Amino acid sequence: MTGHDHAHDHPSDDPHDHPHDHGALGEMDLRVRALESVLTQKGYIDPAALDALIDTYQTRVGPRNGARVVARAWVDPAFRTWLLADATAAIASLGYTGRQGEHMVAVENTDALHHMVVCTLCSCYPWPVLGLPPTWYKSAPYRSRVVKDPRGVLADFGVALPEATRIRVWDSTAEVRYLVIPQRPAGTESLSEDELAALVSRDSMIGTRLVEAPVQAGSPA
């Protein structure tokens, strides 16, 4: 596993033992779109059905799994301890296993330390708990910049951390993938586990967002 404190540059010889094409993502996107157009014209695929399938795995099914893991860790101290010690087993106990999730590590955000996740050479990502990786996670600018300027990247996502909070960037590989346990927001003590899970976003489990308490009825937005 590889962690990078924000004060250090990313080593250029970091090993990733997997046969990914590290070429320009823009060119690959064009090829995918061209292939999709051909298959659509021939009647082999329905673009609307394909978009619905991608949306399901990218924004609903996958991230909801990870959100349930986080919520359980927030309400169950024993599970939280297990998750931090052996994330693969703890996550599997909730039924979330499979390819791209065989070797998981959970890292916990605190007031003193904030974690972010990247795959600097391609797009290694914990599919069983987060679904499909977002486009920005696979982009060259994010992959290169987050290691050198994590505060700047967080600012782009609208996140401003106290200067005293240290930032650590974890580099996912074919062998190890990471899940960030975001901080539980204040004022959520009365919420159920399901209600807490509904607050947790995909980006907060990558480390590019914070989890916020729900706005109470009658409270200023």
mmCIF file of C-alpha atoms in Angstrom:
data_model
loop_
_atom_site.group_PDB
_atom_site.id
_atom_site.type_symbol
_atom_site.label_atom_id
_atom_site.label_comp_id
_atom_site.label_asym_id
_atom_site.label_seq_id
_atom_site.Cartn_x
_atom_site.Cartn_y
_atom_site.Cartn_z
ATOM 1 C CA MET A 1 0.000 0.000 0.000
ATOM 2 C CA THR A 2 1.220 3.475 -0.776
ATOM 3 C CA GLY A 3 0.428 6.639 1.127
ATOM 4 C CA HIS A 4 1.687 10.111 0.321
ATOM 5 C CA ASP A 5 1.784 13.017 2.705
ATOM 6 C CA HIS A 6 0.857 16.230 0.904
ATOM 7 C CA ALA A 7 4.319 17.667 1.507
ATOM 8 C CA HIS A 8 6.008 14.981 -0.604
ATOM 9 C CA ASP A 9 6.080 14.425 -4.344
ATOM 10 C CA HIS A 10 4.882 11.142 -5.807
ATOM 11 C CA PRO A 11 7.752 8.796 -6.765
ATOM 12 C CA SER A 12 7.981 8.218 -10.506
ATOM 13 C CA ASP A 13 8.727 4.483 -10.181
ATOM 14 C CA ASP A 14 5.647 3.502 -8.139
ATOM 15 C CA PRO A 15 4.823 -0.076 -9.279
ATOM 16 C CA HIS A 16 1.391 -1.001 -10.637
ATOM 17 C CA ASP A 17 1.357 -4.635 -11.672
ATOM 18 C CA HIS A 18 -1.523 -4.673 -14.121
ATOM 19 C CA PRO A 19 -1.806 -4.466 -17.916
ATOM 20 C CA HIS A 20 -3.680 -1.168 -18.292
ATOM 21 C CA ASP A 21 -3.201 1.149 -21.221
ATOM 22 C CA HIS A 22 -1.880 4.390 -19.789
ATOM 23 C CA GLY A 23 -2.437 6.420 -22.935
ATOM 24 C CA ALA A 24 -4.570 9.531 -23.220
ATOM 25 C CA LEU A 25 -8.024 9.008 -21.823
ATOM 26 C CA GLY A 26 -9.440 11.468 -24.327
ATOM 27 C CA GLU A 27 -8.482 9.222 -27.230
ATOM 28 C CA MET A 28 -9.979 6.191 -25.483
ATOM 29 C CA ASP A 29 -13.216 8.056 -24.837
ATOM 30 C CA LEU A 30 -13.454 8.869 -28.547
ATOM 31 C CA ARG A 31 -12.964 5.230 -29.464
ATOM 32 C CA VAL A 32 -15.627 4.110 -27.019
ATOM 33 C CA ARG A 33 -18.097 6.647 -28.355
ATOM 34 C CA ALA A 34 -17.365 5.639 -31.938
ATOM 35 C CA LEU A 35 -17.911 1.977 -31.074
ATOM 36 C CA GLU A 36 -21.136 2.816 -29.267
ATOM 37 C CA SER A 37 -22.380 4.732 -32.311
ATOM 38 C CA VAL A 38 -21.679 1.796 -34.638
ATOM 39 C CA LEU A 39 -23.364 -0.701 -32.319
ATOM 40 C CA THR A 40 -26.355 1.615 -31.945
ATOM 41 C CA GLN A 41 -26.714 2.037 -35.710
ATOM 42 C CA LYS A 42 -26.674 -1.733 -36.140
ATOM 43 C CA GLY A 43 -29.329 -2.117 -33.467
ATOM 44 C CA TYR A 44 -27.111 -4.123 -31.099
ATOM 45 C CA ILE A 45 -27.508 -1.771 -28.135
ATOM 46 C CA ASP A 46 -30.087 0.686 -26.841
ATOM 47 C CA PRO A 47 -28.311 3.897 -25.714
ATOM 48 C CA ALA A 48 -31.044 4.700 -23.184
ATOM 49 C CA ALA A 49 -30.778 1.263 -21.608
ATOM 50 C CA LEU A 50 -26.986 1.537 -21.565
ATOM 51 C CA ASP A 51 -27.131 4.946 -19.882
ATOM 52 C CA ALA A 52 -29.543 3.589 -17.271
ATOM 53 C CA LEU A 53 -27.236 0.647 -16.568
ATOM 54 C CA ILE A 54 -24.200 2.896 -16.170
ATOM 55 C CA ASP A 55 -26.129 5.299 -13.934
ATOM 56 C CA THR A 56 -27.215 2.409 -11.720
ATOM 57 C CA TYR A 57 -23.678 1.224 -11.086
ATOM 58 C CA GLN A 58 -22.067 4.656 -11.018
ATOM 59 C CA THR A 59 -24.430 6.599 -8.771
ATOM 60 C CA ARG A 60 -26.767 4.184 -7.004
ATOM 61 C CA VAL A 61 -25.945 0.510 -6.453
ATOM 62 C CA GLY A 62 -22.186 0.740 -5.964
ATOM 63 C CA PRO A 63 -21.907 3.863 -3.806
ATOM 64 C CA ARG A 64 -24.873 2.762 -1.694
ATOM 65 C CA ASN A 65 -22.894 -0.328 -0.705
ATOM 66 C CA GLY A 66 -19.988 1.749 0.519
ATOM 67 C CA ALA A 67 -22.358 4.143 2.283
ATOM 68 C CA ARG A 68 -23.806 1.239 4.254
ATOM 69 C CA VAL A 69 -20.284 0.192 5.252
ATOM 70 C CA VAL A 70 -19.531 3.718 6.474
ATOM 71 C CA ALA A 71 -22.823 4.036 8.355
ATOM 72 C CA ARG A 72 -22.241 0.710 10.092
ATOM 73 C CA ALA A 73 -18.781 1.881 11.154
ATOM 74 C CA TRP A 74 -20.297 5.085 12.554
ATOM 75 C CA VAL A 75 -22.865 3.291 14.724
ATOM 76 C CA ASP A 76 -21.001 0.080 15.617
ATOM 77 C CA PRO A 77 -17.615 0.593 17.331
ATOM 78 C CA ALA A 78 -16.738 -3.112 17.054
ATOM 79 C CA PHE A 79 -17.392 -3.093 13.311
ATOM 80 C CA ARG A 80 -15.358 0.114 12.936
ATOM 81 C CA THR A 81 -12.401 -1.521 14.683
ATOM 82 C CA TRP A 82 -12.730 -4.597 12.466
ATOM 83 C CA LEU A 83 -13.026 -2.452 9.322
ATOM 84 C CA LEU A 84 -9.836 -0.565 10.108
ATOM 85 C CA ALA A 85 -7.990 -3.785 10.946
ATOM 86 C CA ASP A 86 -9.269 -5.998 8.097
ATOM 87 C CA ALA A 87 -11.425 -4.075 5.655
ATOM 88 C CA THR A 88 -11.728 -6.962 3.196
ATOM 89 C CA ALA A 89 -13.313 -9.268 5.755
ATOM 90 C CA ALA A 90 -15.460 -6.591 7.394
ATOM 91 C CA ILE A 91 -16.858 -5.420 4.056
ATOM 92 C CA ALA A 92 -17.449 -9.007 2.934
ATOM 93 C CA SER A 93 -19.478 -9.629 6.088
ATOM 94 C CA LEU A 94 -22.042 -7.184 4.692
ATOM 95 C CA GLY A 95 -22.136 -9.066 1.393
ATOM 96 C CA TYR A 96 -19.972 -6.752 -0.691
ATOM 97 C CA THR A 97 -17.271 -8.770 -2.441
ATOM 98 C CA GLY A 98 -16.038 -9.459 -5.941
ATOM 99 C CA ARG A 99 -13.507 -8.385 -8.536
ATOM 100 C CA GLN A 100 -11.715 -5.130 -7.773
ATOM 101 C CA GLY A 101 -12.539 -5.561 -4.112
ATOM 102 C CA GLU A 102 -10.441 -8.535 -3.067
ATOM 103 C CA HIS A 103 -7.910 -6.546 -1.020
ATOM 104 C CA MET A 104 -9.439 -3.550 0.705
ATOM 105 C CA VAL A 105 -7.966 -1.069 3.164
ATOM 106 C CA ALA A 106 -10.128 1.419 5.087
ATOM 107 C CA VAL A 107 -8.681 4.758 6.227
ATOM 108 C CA GLU A 108 -10.522 7.079 8.606
ATOM 109 C CA ASN A 109 -10.765 10.852 8.367
ATOM 110 C CA THR A 110 -10.304 12.820 11.585
ATOM 111 C CA ASP A 111 -9.871 16.465 12.549
ATOM 112 C CA ALA A 112 -6.111 15.981 12.345
ATOM 113 C CA LEU A 113 -5.852 13.847 9.190
ATOM 114 C CA HIS A 114 -7.819 13.787 5.940
ATOM 115 C CA HIS A 115 -7.417 10.975 3.411
ATOM 116 C CA MET A 116 -7.806 11.042 -0.372
ATOM 117 C CA VAL A 117 -7.555 8.203 -2.891
ATOM 118 C CA VAL A 118 -6.139 8.107 -6.415
ATOM 119 C CA CYS A 119 -4.707 5.632 -8.877
ATOM 120 C CA THR A 120 -1.813 7.546 -10.390
ATOM 121 C CA LEU A 121 -1.213 5.219 -13.325
ATOM 122 C CA CYS A 122 -4.740 4.271 -14.381
ATOM 123 C CA SER A 123 -8.047 3.839 -12.531
ATOM 124 C CA CYS A 124 -7.844 1.066 -9.911
ATOM 125 C CA TYR A 125 -11.027 1.436 -7.881
ATOM 126 C CA PRO A 126 -13.130 -0.601 -5.394
ATOM 127 C CA TRP A 127 -16.089 -1.508 -7.602
ATOM 128 C CA PRO A 128 -18.003 -3.653 -5.046
ATOM 129 C CA VAL A 129 -18.390 -0.693 -2.675
ATOM 130 C CA LEU A 130 -18.255 2.337 -4.978
ATOM 131 C CA GLY A 131 -19.556 1.110 -8.332
ATOM 132 C CA LEU A 132 -17.967 2.487 -11.498
ATOM 133 C CA PRO A 133 -15.212 5.093 -11.139
ATOM 134 C CA PRO A 134 -16.245 8.644 -12.042
ATOM 135 C CA THR A 135 -14.733 10.197 -15.148
ATOM 136 C CA TRP A 136 -12.728 12.735 -13.146
ATOM 137 C CA TYR A 137 -11.094 9.952 -11.099
ATOM 138 C CA LYS A 138 -9.669 8.484 -14.307
ATOM 139 C CA SER A 139 -8.584 11.823 -15.752
ATOM 140 C CA ALA A 140 -4.920 12.679 -16.110
ATOM 141 C CA PRO A 141 -5.261 16.072 -14.352
ATOM 142 C CA TYR A 142 -6.717 14.499 -11.189
ATOM 143 C CA ARG A 143 -4.251 11.606 -11.181
ATOM 144 C CA SER A 144 -1.256 13.890 -11.440
ATOM 145 C CA ARG A 145 -2.395 16.893 -9.433
ATOM 146 C CA VAL A 146 -3.936 15.272 -6.355
ATOM 147 C CA VAL A 147 -0.546 14.010 -5.171
ATOM 148 C CA LYS A 148 1.177 17.359 -5.623
ATOM 149 C CA ASP A 149 -1.626 19.732 -4.670
ATOM 150 C CA PRO A 150 -4.336 17.919 -2.692
ATOM 151 C CA ARG A 151 -5.613 21.133 -1.091
ATOM 152 C CA GLY A 152 -6.028 22.682 -4.505
ATOM 153 C CA VAL A 153 -7.969 19.643 -5.714
ATOM 154 C CA LEU A 154 -10.182 19.769 -2.635
ATOM 155 C CA ALA A 155 -10.813 23.452 -3.289
ATOM 156 C CA ASP A 156 -12.000 22.539 -6.786
ATOM 157 C CA PHE A 157 -14.547 20.248 -5.116
ATOM 158 C CA GLY A 158 -15.591 23.034 -2.765
ATOM 159 C CA VAL A 159 -13.810 21.606 0.280
ATOM 160 C CA ALA A 160 -11.675 23.828 2.521
ATOM 161 C CA LEU A 161 -9.902 22.097 5.389
ATOM 162 C CA PRO A 162 -8.208 23.825 8.328
ATOM 163 C CA GLU A 163 -4.515 24.433 7.712
ATOM 164 C CA ALA A 164 -3.727 22.253 10.712
ATOM 165 C CA THR A 165 -5.374 19.237 9.073
ATOM 166 C CA ARG A 166 -2.802 17.039 7.370
ATOM 167 C CA ILE A 167 -3.736 15.449 4.053
ATOM 168 C CA ARG A 168 -2.595 11.990 3.035
ATOM 169 C CA VAL A 169 -3.068 10.636 -0.484
ATOM 170 C CA TRP A 170 -3.332 6.883 -0.988
ATOM 171 C CA ASP A 171 -2.384 5.326 -4.328
ATOM 172 C CA SER A 172 -4.596 2.385 -5.284
ATOM 173 C CA THR A 173 -3.000 -0.508 -7.155
ATOM 174 C CA ALA A 174 -4.056 -3.842 -8.627
ATOM 175 C CA GLU A 175 -3.290 -5.372 -5.229
ATOM 176 C CA VAL A 176 -4.837 -2.852 -2.821
ATOM 177 C CA ARG A 177 -7.832 -0.531 -3.023
ATOM 178 C CA TYR A 178 -8.936 2.012 -0.455
ATOM 179 C CA LEU A 179 -12.166 3.161 1.146
ATOM 180 C CA VAL A 180 -12.214 6.474 3.010
ATOM 181 C CA ILE A 181 -14.392 6.538 6.127
ATOM 182 C CA PRO A 182 -15.510 10.171 6.233
ATOM 183 C CA GLN A 183 -16.158 11.946 9.508
ATOM 184 C CA ARG A 184 -19.664 11.640 10.865
ATOM 185 C CA PRO A 185 -21.232 15.096 10.889
ATOM 186 C CA ALA A 186 -22.275 16.647 14.178
ATOM 187 C CA GLY A 187 -25.950 16.681 15.003
ATOM 188 C CA THR A 188 -26.707 13.245 13.549
ATOM 189 C CA GLU A 189 -26.858 11.330 16.830
ATOM 190 C CA SER A 190 -30.593 10.670 16.468
ATOM 191 C CA LEU A 191 -30.404 9.346 12.901
ATOM 192 C CA SER A 192 -30.805 5.663 12.113
ATOM 193 C CA GLU A 193 -28.158 3.661 10.286
ATOM 194 C CA ASP A 194 -30.171 3.873 7.055
ATOM 195 C CA GLU A 195 -30.577 7.624 7.451
ATOM 196 C CA LEU A 196 -26.851 8.011 8.017
ATOM 197 C CA ALA A 197 -26.060 5.922 4.938
ATOM 198 C CA ALA A 198 -28.223 8.260 2.853
ATOM 199 C CA LEU A 199 -25.884 11.144 3.786
ATOM 200 C CA VAL A 200 -22.738 9.419 2.506
ATOM 201 C CA SER A 201 -21.731 10.194 -1.081
ATOM 202 C CA ARG A 202 -19.375 8.366 -3.397
ATOM 203 C CA ASP A 203 -16.996 11.330 -3.439
ATOM 204 C CA SER A 204 -16.806 11.413 0.371
ATOM 205 C CA MET A 205 -15.555 7.811 0.276
ATOM 206 C CA ILE A 206 -12.814 8.854 -2.156
ATOM 207 C CA GLY A 207 -11.983 11.829 0.043
ATOM 208 C CA THR A 208 -12.995 14.673 -2.254
ATOM 209 C CA ARG A 209 -16.141 15.629 -0.325
ATOM 210 C CA LEU A 210 -17.221 15.998 3.287
ATOM 211 C CA VAL A 211 -20.426 14.539 4.693
ATOM 212 C CA GLU A 212 -22.833 17.189 5.891
ATOM 213 C CA ALA A 213 -25.738 16.899 8.321
ATOM 214 C CA PRO A 214 -29.187 17.144 6.765
ATOM 215 C CA VAL A 215 -30.868 20.533 6.873
ATOM 216 C CA GLN A 216 -33.621 20.427 9.484
ATOM 217 C CA ALA A 217 -37.088 21.706 8.644
ATOM 218 C CA GLY A 218 -37.312 25.378 9.554
ATOM 219 C CA SER A 219 -33.523 25.782 9.641
ATOM 220 C CA PRO A 220 -31.824 28.294 7.302
ATOM 221 C CA ALA A 221 -30.412 26.609 4.211
#
